């Protein structure tokens, strides 16, 4: 492990580089940049959960004055693909085309219109005549594989492009099964075993900026797409695929993004504006309505059966996790999300025997996709509630129980090798691991009671709960990030990255890394992120990868540039390169001589041996070092109303070196807030016909300022040798904690175990009544 | 309101009534304006902004509060005098509405006339037995709260008739009141609202109004519960019985927030809590 | 109609349909800080100050702005002048993540501080309860408002 070095800018909470522009309300977002004469698009969506189009008459819409183009399955080429913005070949099935003659969920695309105004486009949608043959619909995932169940993807051209199980005739999107050791034997032989079932629900990312995209046909035959995306390079590839164009004719620009959380890792509207712009020859803008956004992509609802065994002394023995995941009408991220249930949860503890098996099924419900936490959220709920139950049953303090069983630095888990992005994973030993410190520091800060609370009879009862978490940092052997840096004559640098800042502050931390290596202040690093014509490739903002992966690409590029600078300086000063170093905007020699970077920049561009100082670097990884975290929550349960108030929340996280502590804290605070919403109040509700009942912020509540406790974040520094300046990831892990921590706290308060999320007042009252009946 | 061509700004109630009576269904009233923007009626060609005709003050005289229809909820929430009126239940009810920007826009008059199932202030107004001054083409009239909320106020009002003032009489006796809202988040619409106003003589309750909101279309009085307690001392057991009576009388709707069963159960809990709060406040006053 | 209003301290006259959505109207006049987040009055991204009070512009129509004072984030500092203390505090504290809710937050906070220069945490939360943020969990926003309040008192 390389030694921790003292750093100058890395590790400091410098202000976010785009913060002031954003705070001034500058026109930085997609919708702020509409050109004159821009058309507006609207999408006609299915109001049926499952239906075949019998006839579609768009002529009245086309004839409406002000309508420029109407798209539908009859006039757009059928190209099977996925909307999932993943590396190619994608692990998600090719079960989607721009428009299909079959409608598979309420909200599926029927047609799209571009018109002079949004109002006209909306009017045009009303003129389209649609006649369908309704088909039986599957809303409940448990019924997807029942004998005789209707086949949702009966089209012959649905397929997978990597070698994995895919059986659409059985509504089966993916199947995973691996075992190490003999789980059945391990479960039977242990002192105590536990067999419980858990379920997690549909929820939505709810970025405040919905999906927006603008496509502009250029006079040179190219198409420029400005879009609120997490994955500009995947957008370019997937739109090219849909249009059957070469990638070279498409340029994708990512402006500032108003939040994504995984929803914008899907290519949901860019293909539509692209087709409409090509058809009309004019710029076309589309923004999803809030109702459409709620039905855009969701978190995979899951049913998890978890069997575990443990010795009387509290040593974990065997684990068997079985997952049924509902991907909705399309299979985007179906396989990879479910793999994460195993790969980001099971390695946290030492098990003798492990089995993980999962089915991912189609239903006619809303389409699930990537959502912060990505499967780990659902599985950590099951695991951490069961850990609490085991600890309580054995009379061991839940914190002590985790300390006793968690994976240590230098150890490995067979799960890393067994489970990857669909297929096998990549073996790794744990490097940095601050989990024990997280547990101890957070417990102390929080005021953890080691013993369960005596049951009170008060109406308002308080309880404490906790949970441990891990995630990953990028996808090993799959993800790639790249950066380029060039030097200007005043000693400033342009840092170009494909990495996609979607509000997280990644532009800032990448600039910090460059500034650190180059020995300059932040103001000297000018970041441009995500323009497929200008910036190098990056897979985009997902899988907690940007700091760890793109950050290392930046560090490498900056190191090369630093070498070039020293070489130029060596020539000017007549000194050997090895005697020179970069600091405070200067090249400094061992003998005290120095040159400003401005002098070197000017020399290289205008004077001697003229040459652009600059470099590209790319980075891939063999490892995905997990960040670790311990969460503690205190709740107050109103036993008459069932309402839960969260009184206190502490999250300690080991993200390696926090490149920017304030931004890292912000990631954890935001993730915890979202997780608290998921645990207590957020749930997409469907009616029996598969229609969304709460597609608005009035009906689907996300936490407001008044709904959250003070969230105290503790950054526990460790040094991850494989990451830039010791950094690991931080963005996703925090969302996984609230579900189990709150469930455990509710148990502590009122003695009932809730295994069906979210923990609504109705469920809590019902559980309290059931417990009362049982005891009487 | 895509066909709206002009907006008129009457300077007083008479002018407003005249404009409304001349224009019938062509005219759409704008008050706080949190609901009008969604109006898509193609008949509407004239907007009438009622917020410029005064009637935006809170006045107290001889034990009576007079609140202009244009008084916004944020003004009520901050008014020091109202905090003492029946335990501050009107302040509690307006604080319960939506979020700050909604309270900054919504007027008490608009909230009373355009009552939704979940509207909070009307629950308190009905419990306080407020009087509603109306002005229309045929002159002025006043309705008591029971008459005003007997059916939807928009049907109670005659064509071109507007609500100008809401008046609330203070009690000379010992009194208390409380408004409680149960919602799933701090800014969510109510699962159940309950407002209670009680007037006492010593320990005995001489007049009691219990109003439940959010369970059905309009706020309603739980008269069976009132009858159980009126003239009695408000002991814990009596309160519990009244709360049960309210629950039995409740016809609770299912909606996306919760089901009728949970709502009904919460009617009992919230009536009990509101009664206890009102009782404590009345005792503190005496 | 001829719509006369005071926008960010300056008298303007705009041509508008009386029933035109106020958010659309403001964006049409290049006030890009006023964001569309739901169009239904639930998220607060379109918050403006109307006669100093925070309100949702997406629920208002043009006619309701007649004769009123409208403030947007474009108007809380002079174009070439230093940032408003709230803007500085938001950036310093890390209260800006994606920035989409930020203009609305700033305006709600400004309205609060105008009437209450020393708000408690509870009062800050109450004043911002109509502005949804999905990135920050509000912690740093609340801290930033209090930091700015302190500086503005000094």
CSV table of N, CA, C and O in Angstrom, one decimal, chain A residues 327-409:
chain,number,residue,atom,x,y,z
A,327,UNK,N,-38.9,-6.4,-13.0
A,327,UNK,CA,-38.3,-5.4,-13.9
A,327,UNK,C,-39.3,-4.6,-14.7
A,327,UNK,O,-39.0,-3.7,-15.4
A,328,UNK,N,-40.6,-5.0,-14.5
A,328,UNK,CA,-41.6,-4.3,-15.2
A,328,UNK,C,-41.7,-4.7,-16.7
A,328,UNK,O,-41.3,-5.9,-17.0
A,329,UNK,N,-42.1,-3.8,-17.6
A,329,UNK,CA,-42.4,-4.2,-18.9
A,329,UNK,C,-41.1,-4.4,-19.8
A,329,UNK,O,-41.2,-5.0,-20.8
A,330,UNK,N,-40.0,-3.8,-19.4
A,330,UNK,CA,-38.8,-4.0,-20.1
A,330,UNK,C,-37.6,-4.4,-19.2
A,330,UNK,O,-37.7,-4.0,-18.0
A,331,UNK,N,-36.6,-5.0,-19.7
A,331,UNK,CA,-35.6,-5.6,-18.9
A,331,UNK,C,-34.4,-4.8,-18.6
A,331,UNK,O,-33.4,-5.4,-18.1
A,332,UNK,N,-34.5,-3.5,-18.7
A,332,UNK,CA,-33.3,-2.7,-18.6
A,332,UNK,C,-32.8,-2.8,-17.1
A,332,UNK,O,-33.5,-2.6,-16.2
A,333,UNK,N,-31.5,-3.1,-17.0
A,333,UNK,CA,-30.8,-3.3,-15.7
A,333,UNK,C,-31.3,-4.4,-14.9
A,333,UNK,O,-30.9,-4.6,-13.8
A,334,UNK,N,-32.2,-5.3,-15.5
A,334,UNK,CA,-32.8,-6.3,-14.7
A,334,UNK,C,-31.8,-7.3,-14.1
A,334,UNK,O,-31.7,-7.6,-12.9
A,335,UNK,N,-30.9,-7.7,-15.0
A,335,UNK,CA,-29.9,-8.7,-14.6
A,335,UNK,C,-28.8,-8.1,-13.6
A,335,UNK,O,-28.5,-8.6,-12.6
A,336,UNK,N,-28.3,-6.9,-14.0
A,336,UNK,CA,-27.2,-6.3,-13.2
A,336,UNK,C,-27.7,-5.8,-11.8
A,336,UNK,O,-26.9,-5.9,-10.9
A,337,UNK,N,-28.9,-5.3,-11.8
A,337,UNK,CA,-29.4,-4.9,-10.5
A,337,UNK,C,-29.5,-6.1,-9.5
A,337,UNK,O,-29.1,-6.0,-8.4
A,338,UNK,N,-30.0,-7.2,-10.0
A,338,UNK,CA,-30.2,-8.3,-9.1
A,338,UNK,C,-28.9,-8.9,-8.7
A,338,UNK,O,-28.7,-9.4,-7.6
A,339,UNK,N,-27.9,-8.9,-9.7
A,339,UNK,CA,-26.5,-9.4,-9.3
A,339,UNK,C,-26.0,-8.5,-8.1
A,339,UNK,O,-25.3,-9.1,-7.3
A,340,UNK,N,-26.3,-7.3,-8.1
A,340,UNK,CA,-25.8,-6.4,-7.1
A,340,UNK,C,-26.4,-6.8,-5.7
A,340,UNK,O,-25.8,-6.5,-4.7
A,341,UNK,N,-27.6,-7.3,-5.7
A,341,UNK,CA,-28.2,-7.8,-4.4
A,341,UNK,C,-27.2,-8.7,-3.7
A,341,UNK,O,-27.0,-8.7,-2.5
A,342,UNK,N,-26.6,-9.6,-4.5
A,342,UNK,CA,-25.6,-10.5,-3.9
A,342,UNK,C,-24.3,-9.9,-3.8
A,342,UNK,O,-23.7,-9.9,-2.7
A,343,UNK,N,-23.8,-9.2,-4.8
A,343,UNK,CA,-22.4,-8.8,-4.8
A,343,UNK,C,-22.1,-7.6,-3.9
A,343,UNK,O,-20.9,-7.4,-3.6
A,344,UNK,N,-23.1,-6.9,-3.6
A,344,UNK,CA,-22.8,-5.7,-2.8
A,344,UNK,C,-23.4,-5.9,-1.3
A,344,UNK,O,-23.4,-4.9,-0.6
A,345,UNK,N,-23.8,-7.1,-1.0
A,345,UNK,CA,-24.3,-7.3,0.3
A,345,UNK,C,-23.7,-8.5,1.0
A,345,UNK,O,-23.3,-8.5,2.1
A,346,UNK,N,-23.6,-9.6,0.3
A,346,UNK,CA,-23.2,-10.9,0.9
A,346,UNK,C,-21.7,-10.8,1.3
A,346,UNK,O,-21.3,-11.4,2.3
A,347,UNK,N,-20.8,-10.1,0.6
A,347,UNK,CA,-19.4,-10.1,1.0
A,347,UNK,C,-19.1,-9.3,2.3
A,347,UNK,O,-18.0,-9.4,2.8
A,348,UNK,N,-20.1,-8.6,2.8
A,348,UNK,CA,-19.9,-7.8,4.0
A,348,UNK,C,-19.6,-8.6,5.2
A,348,UNK,O,-18.8,-8.2,6.1
A,349,UNK,N,-20.1,-9.8,5.2
A,349,UNK,CA,-19.8,-10.7,6.4
A,349,UNK,C,-19.1,-12.0,6.0
A,349,UNK,O,-19.2,-12.4,4.8
A,350,UNK,N,-18.4,-12.6,6.9
A,350,UNK,CA,-17.8,-13.9,6.6
A,350,UNK,C,-18.8,-15.0,6.8
A,350,UNK,O,-19.3,-15.2,7.8
A,351,UNK,N,-19.0,-15.7,5.7
A,351,UNK,CA,-19.9,-16.9,5.7
A,351,UNK,C,-19.1,-18.1,5.3
A,351,UNK,O,-18.3,-18.1,4.4
A,352,UNK,N,-19.5,-19.2,5.9
A,352,UNK,CA,-18.9,-20.5,5.5
A,352,UNK,C,-19.5,-21.0,4.1
A,352,UNK,O,-18.8,-21.4,3.3
A,353,UNK,N,-20.8,-20.9,4.1
A,353,UNK,CA,-21.5,-21.4,2.9
A,353,UNK,C,-22.4,-20.2,2.3
A,353,UNK,O,-23.0,-19.5,3.1
A,354,UNK,N,-22.4,-20.1,1.0
A,354,UNK,CA,-23.2,-19.0,0.5
A,354,UNK,C,-24.0,-19.5,-0.7
A,354,UNK,O,-23.4,-20.2,-1.6
A,355,UNK,N,-25.2,-19.3,-0.8
A,355,UNK,CA,-26.0,-19.4,-2.0
A,355,UNK,C,-26.7,-18.1,-2.4
A,355,UNK,O,-27.3,-17.5,-1.5
A,356,UNK,N,-26.6,-17.8,-3.6
A,356,UNK,CA,-27.4,-16.6,-4.1
A,356,UNK,C,-28.1,-17.1,-5.4
A,356,UNK,O,-27.4,-17.5,-6.3
A,357,UNK,N,-29.4,-16.9,-5.4
A,357,UNK,CA,-30.1,-17.3,-6.6
A,357,UNK,C,-31.3,-16.3,-6.8
A,357,UNK,O,-31.9,-15.9,-5.8
A,358,UNK,N,-31.5,-16.0,-8.0
A,358,UNK,CA,-32.5,-15.0,-8.3
A,358,UNK,C,-33.1,-15.2,-9.7
A,358,UNK,O,-32.5,-15.7,-10.6
A,359,UNK,N,-34.4,-14.7,-9.7
A,359,UNK,CA,-35.1,-14.7,-11.0
A,359,UNK,C,-35.5,-13.2,-11.2
A,359,UNK,O,-36.0,-12.5,-10.2
A,360,UNK,N,-35.4,-12.8,-12.4
A,360,UNK,CA,-35.9,-11.4,-12.7
A,360,UNK,C,-37.0,-11.6,-13.7
A,360,UNK,O,-36.8,-12.3,-14.7
A,361,UNK,N,-38.2,-11.1,-13.5
A,361,UNK,CA,-39.3,-11.4,-14.3
A,361,UNK,C,-39.9,-10.1,-14.9
A,361,UNK,O,-39.8,-9.0,-14.3
A,362,UNK,N,-40.5,-10.3,-16.1
A,362,UNK,CA,-41.3,-9.2,-16.7
A,362,UNK,C,-42.7,-9.2,-16.0
A,362,UNK,O,-43.2,-10.2,-15.7
A,363,UNK,N,-43.2,-8.0,-15.9
A,363,UNK,CA,-44.6,-7.8,-15.6
A,363,UNK,C,-45.1,-6.6,-16.5
A,363,UNK,O,-44.3,-6.0,-17.2
A,364,UNK,N,-46.4,-6.3,-16.4
A,364,UNK,CA,-46.9,-5.1,-17.1
A,364,UNK,C,-47.0,-3.9,-16.2
A,364,UNK,O,-47.8,-3.0,-16.3
A,365,UNK,N,-46.0,-3.9,-15.2
A,365,UNK,CA,-45.9,-2.7,-14.3
A,365,UNK,C,-45.0,-1.7,-14.9
A,365,UNK,O,-44.3,-1.9,-15.9
A,366,UNK,N,-44.8,-0.6,-14.1
A,366,UNK,CA,-43.8,0.4,-14.5
A,366,UNK,C,-42.4,-0.2,-14.7
A,366,UNK,O,-42.1,-1.2,-14.1
A,367,UNK,N,-41.6,0.4,-15.6
A,367,UNK,CA,-40.3,-0.2,-15.9
A,367,UNK,C,-39.3,0.2,-14.9
A,367,UNK,O,-39.2,1.4,-14.5
A,368,UNK,N,-38.7,-0.8,-14.3
A,368,UNK,CA,-37.6,-0.5,-13.3
A,368,UNK,C,-36.3,-0.3,-14.1
A,368,UNK,O,-36.1,-0.7,-15.2
A,369,UNK,N,-35.4,0.3,-13.4
A,369,UNK,CA,-34.1,0.6,-14.0
A,369,UNK,C,-33.0,0.8,-13.0
A,369,UNK,O,-33.1,0.3,-11.8
A,370,UNK,N,-32.0,1.6,-13.3
A,370,UNK,CA,-31.0,1.9,-12.4
A,370,UNK,C,-31.5,2.9,-11.4
A,370,UNK,O,-32.2,3.9,-11.8
A,371,UNK,N,-31.3,2.7,-10.1
A,371,UNK,CA,-31.6,3.7,-9.1
A,371,UNK,C,-30.6,3.6,-8.0
A,371,UNK,O,-30.4,2.5,-7.5
A,372,UNK,N,-30.0,4.7,-7.7
A,372,UNK,CA,-29.0,4.8,-6.6
A,372,UNK,C,-29.1,3.6,-5.6
A,372,UNK,O,-30.2,3.4,-5.1
A,373,UNK,N,-28.0,2.9,-5.4
A,373,UNK,CA,-28.1,1.7,-4.6
A,373,UNK,C,-28.1,0.5,-5.4
A,373,UNK,O,-27.5,-0.5,-5.0
A,374,UNK,N,-28.9,0.5,-6.4
A,374,UNK,CA,-28.9,-0.5,-7.5
A,374,UNK,C,-28.9,-1.9,-7.0
A,374,UNK,O,-28.0,-2.7,-7.2
A,375,UNK,N,-30.0,-2.3,-6.3
A,375,UNK,CA,-30.2,-3.7,-5.8
A,375,UNK,C,-29.6,-3.9,-4.4
A,375,UNK,O,-30.1,-4.6,-3.6
A,376,UNK,N,-28.5,-3.2,-4.1
A,376,UNK,CA,-27.9,-3.3,-2.8
A,376,UNK,C,-28.9,-2.7,-1.7
A,376,UNK,O,-29.0,-3.2,-0.6
A,377,UNK,N,-29.7,-1.7,-2.1
A,377,UNK,CA,-30.7,-1.1,-1.2
A,377,UNK,C,-31.7,-2.2,-0.8
A,377,UNK,O,-32.0,-2.3,0.4
A,378,UNK,N,-32.2,-2.9,-1.7
A,378,UNK,CA,-33.2,-3.9,-1.4
A,378,UNK,C,-32.6,-5.1,-0.5
A,378,UNK,O,-33.2,-5.5,0.5
A,379,UNK,N,-31.4,-5.6,-1.0
A,379,UNK,CA,-30.9,-6.7,-0.3
A,379,UNK,C,-30.3,-6.4,1.1
A,379,UNK,O,-30.3,-7.2,2.0
A,380,UNK,N,-29.8,-5.2,1.2
A,380,UNK,CA,-29.2,-4.7,2.5
A,380,UNK,C,-30.3,-4.6,3.5
A,380,UNK,O,-30.1,-4.9,4.7
A,381,UNK,N,-31.5,-4.3,3.1
A,381,UNK,CA,-32.7,-4.3,4.0
A,381,UNK,C,-32.9,-5.7,4.6
A,381,UNK,O,-32.9,-5.8,5.8
A,382,UNK,N,-33.0,-6.7,3.7
A,382,UNK,CA,-33.2,-8.0,4.2
A,382,UNK,C,-32.1,-8.4,5.1
A,382,UNK,O,-32.3,-8.9,6.3
A,383,UNK,N,-30.8,-8.3,4.7
A,383,UNK,CA,-29.7,-8.7,5.4
A,383,UNK,C,-29.6,-8.0,6.8
A,383,UNK,O,-29.3,-8.7,7.8
A,384,UNK,N,-29.7,-6.7,6.8
A,384,UNK,CA,-29.4,-6.0,8.0
A,384,UNK,C,-30.6,-6.1,9.0
A,384,UNK,O,-30.3,-6.0,10.2
A,385,UNK,N,-31.8,-6.4,8.6
A,385,UNK,CA,-32.9,-6.6,9.5
A,385,UNK,C,-32.6,-8.0,10.1
A,385,UNK,O,-32.8,-8.2,11.3
A,386,UNK,N,-32.2,-9.0,9.3
A,386,UNK,CA,-32.0,-10.3,9.8
A,386,UNK,C,-30.8,-10.4,10.7
A,386,UNK,O,-30.8,-11.1,11.7
A,387,UNK,N,-29.8,-9.6,10.4
A,387,UNK,CA,-28.6,-9.5,11.4
A,387,UNK,C,-29.1,-9.0,12.7
A,387,UNK,O,-28.7,-9.5,13.8
A,388,UNK,N,-30.0,-8.0,12.7
A,388,UNK,CA,-30.5,-7.5,14.0
A,388,UNK,C,-31.3,-8.6,14.7
A,388,UNK,O,-31.1,-8.7,15.9
A,389,UNK,N,-32.1,-9.3,14.0
A,389,UNK,CA,-32.9,-10.3,14.6
A,389,UNK,C,-32.0,-11.4,15.2
A,389,UNK,O,-32.3,-11.9,16.3
A,390,UNK,N,-31.0,-11.8,14.4
A,390,UNK,CA,-30.1,-12.8,14.9
A,390,UNK,C,-29.4,-12.3,16.2
A,390,UNK,O,-29.3,-13.1,17.2
A,391,UNK,N,-28.9,-11.1,16.2
A,391,UNK,CA,-28.2,-10.6,17.3
A,391,UNK,C,-29.1,-10.6,18.5
A,391,UNK,O,-28.7,-11.0,19.6
A,392,UNK,N,-30.3,-10.1,18.3
A,392,UNK,CA,-31.3,-10.0,19.5
A,392,UNK,C,-31.6,-11.4,20.0
A,392,UNK,O,-31.7,-11.6,21.2
A,393,UNK,N,-31.7,-12.3,19.1
A,393,UNK,CA,-32.1,-13.7,19.5
A,393,UNK,C,-30.9,-14.3,20.3
A,393,UNK,O,-31.2,-15.1,21.2
A,394,UNK,N,-29.7,-14.0,20.0
A,394,UNK,CA,-28.5,-14.5,20.7
A,394,UNK,C,-28.2,-13.7,21.9
A,394,UNK,O,-27.2,-14.1,22.6
A,395,UNK,N,-28.8,-12.6,22.1
A,395,UNK,CA,-28.5,-11.7,23.2
A,395,UNK,C,-27.2,-11.0,23.0
A,395,UNK,O,-26.5,-10.6,24.0
A,396,UNK,N,-26.8,-10.8,21.8
A,396,UNK,CA,-25.6,-10.0,21.5
A,396,UNK,C,-26.0,-8.6,21.0
A,396,UNK,O,-26.9,-8.4,20.3
A,397,UNK,N,-25.2,-7.7,21.4
A,397,UNK,CA,-25.4,-6.3,20.9
A,397,UNK,C,-25.2,-6.3,19.4
A,397,UNK,O,-24.2,-6.8,18.9
A,398,UNK,N,-26.2,-5.7,18.7
A,398,UNK,CA,-26.1,-5.8,17.2
A,398,UNK,C,-24.8,-5.1,16.7
A,398,UNK,O,-24.3,-5.6,15.6
A,399,UNK,N,-24.3,-4.1,17.4
A,399,UNK,CA,-23.0,-3.5,16.9
A,399,UNK,C,-21.9,-4.5,17.1
A,399,UNK,O,-21.0,-4.8,16.2
A,400,UNK,N,-21.8,-5.2,18.3
A,400,UNK,CA,-20.8,-6.2,18.6
A,400,UNK,C,-20.9,-7.3,17.6
A,400,UNK,O,-19.9,-7.8,17.1
A,401,UNK,N,-22.1,-7.7,17.2
A,401,UNK,CA,-22.4,-8.8,16.3
A,401,UNK,C,-21.7,-8.5,14.9
A,401,UNK,O,-21.1,-9.3,14.3
A,402,UNK,N,-21.9,-7.3,14.5
A,402,UNK,CA,-21.3,-6.9,13.2
A,402,UNK,C,-19.8,-6.8,13.3
A,402,UNK,O,-19.0,-7.3,12.4
A,403,UNK,N,-19.3,-6.3,14.4
A,403,UNK,CA,-17.8,-6.2,14.6
A,403,UNK,C,-17.2,-7.6,14.6
A,403,UNK,O,-16.1,-7.8,14.1
A,404,UNK,N,-17.9,-8.5,15.1
A,404,UNK,CA,-17.4,-9.9,15.2
A,404,UNK,C,-17.4,-10.5,13.8
A,404,UNK,O,-16.5,-11.4,13.6
A,405,UNK,N,-18.3,-10.2,12.9
A,405,UNK,CA,-18.5,-11.0,11.7
A,405,UNK,C,-18.1,-10.3,10.4
A,405,UNK,O,-18.1,-10.9,9.3
A,406,UNK,N,-17.7,-9.0,10.4
A,406,UNK,CA,-17.6,-8.3,9.1
A,406,UNK,C,-16.2,-8.7,8.5
A,406,UNK,O,-15.3,-9.1,9.1
A,407,UNK,N,-16.2,-8.5,7.2
A,407,UNK,CA,-15.0,-8.8,6.4
A,407,UNK,C,-13.9,-7.8,6.8
A,407,UNK,O,-14.2,-6.7,7.0
A,408,UNK,N,-12.7,-8.4,6.8
A,408,UNK,CA,-11.5,-7.5,7.2
A,408,UNK,C,-10.7,-7.2,6.0
A,408,UNK,O,-10.7,-7.8,4.9
A,409,UNK,N,-9.9,-6.2,6.2
A,409,UNK,CA,-8.9,-5.8,5.1
A,409,UNK,C,-8.0,-7.0,4.9
A,409,UNK,O,-7.6,-7.7,5.8
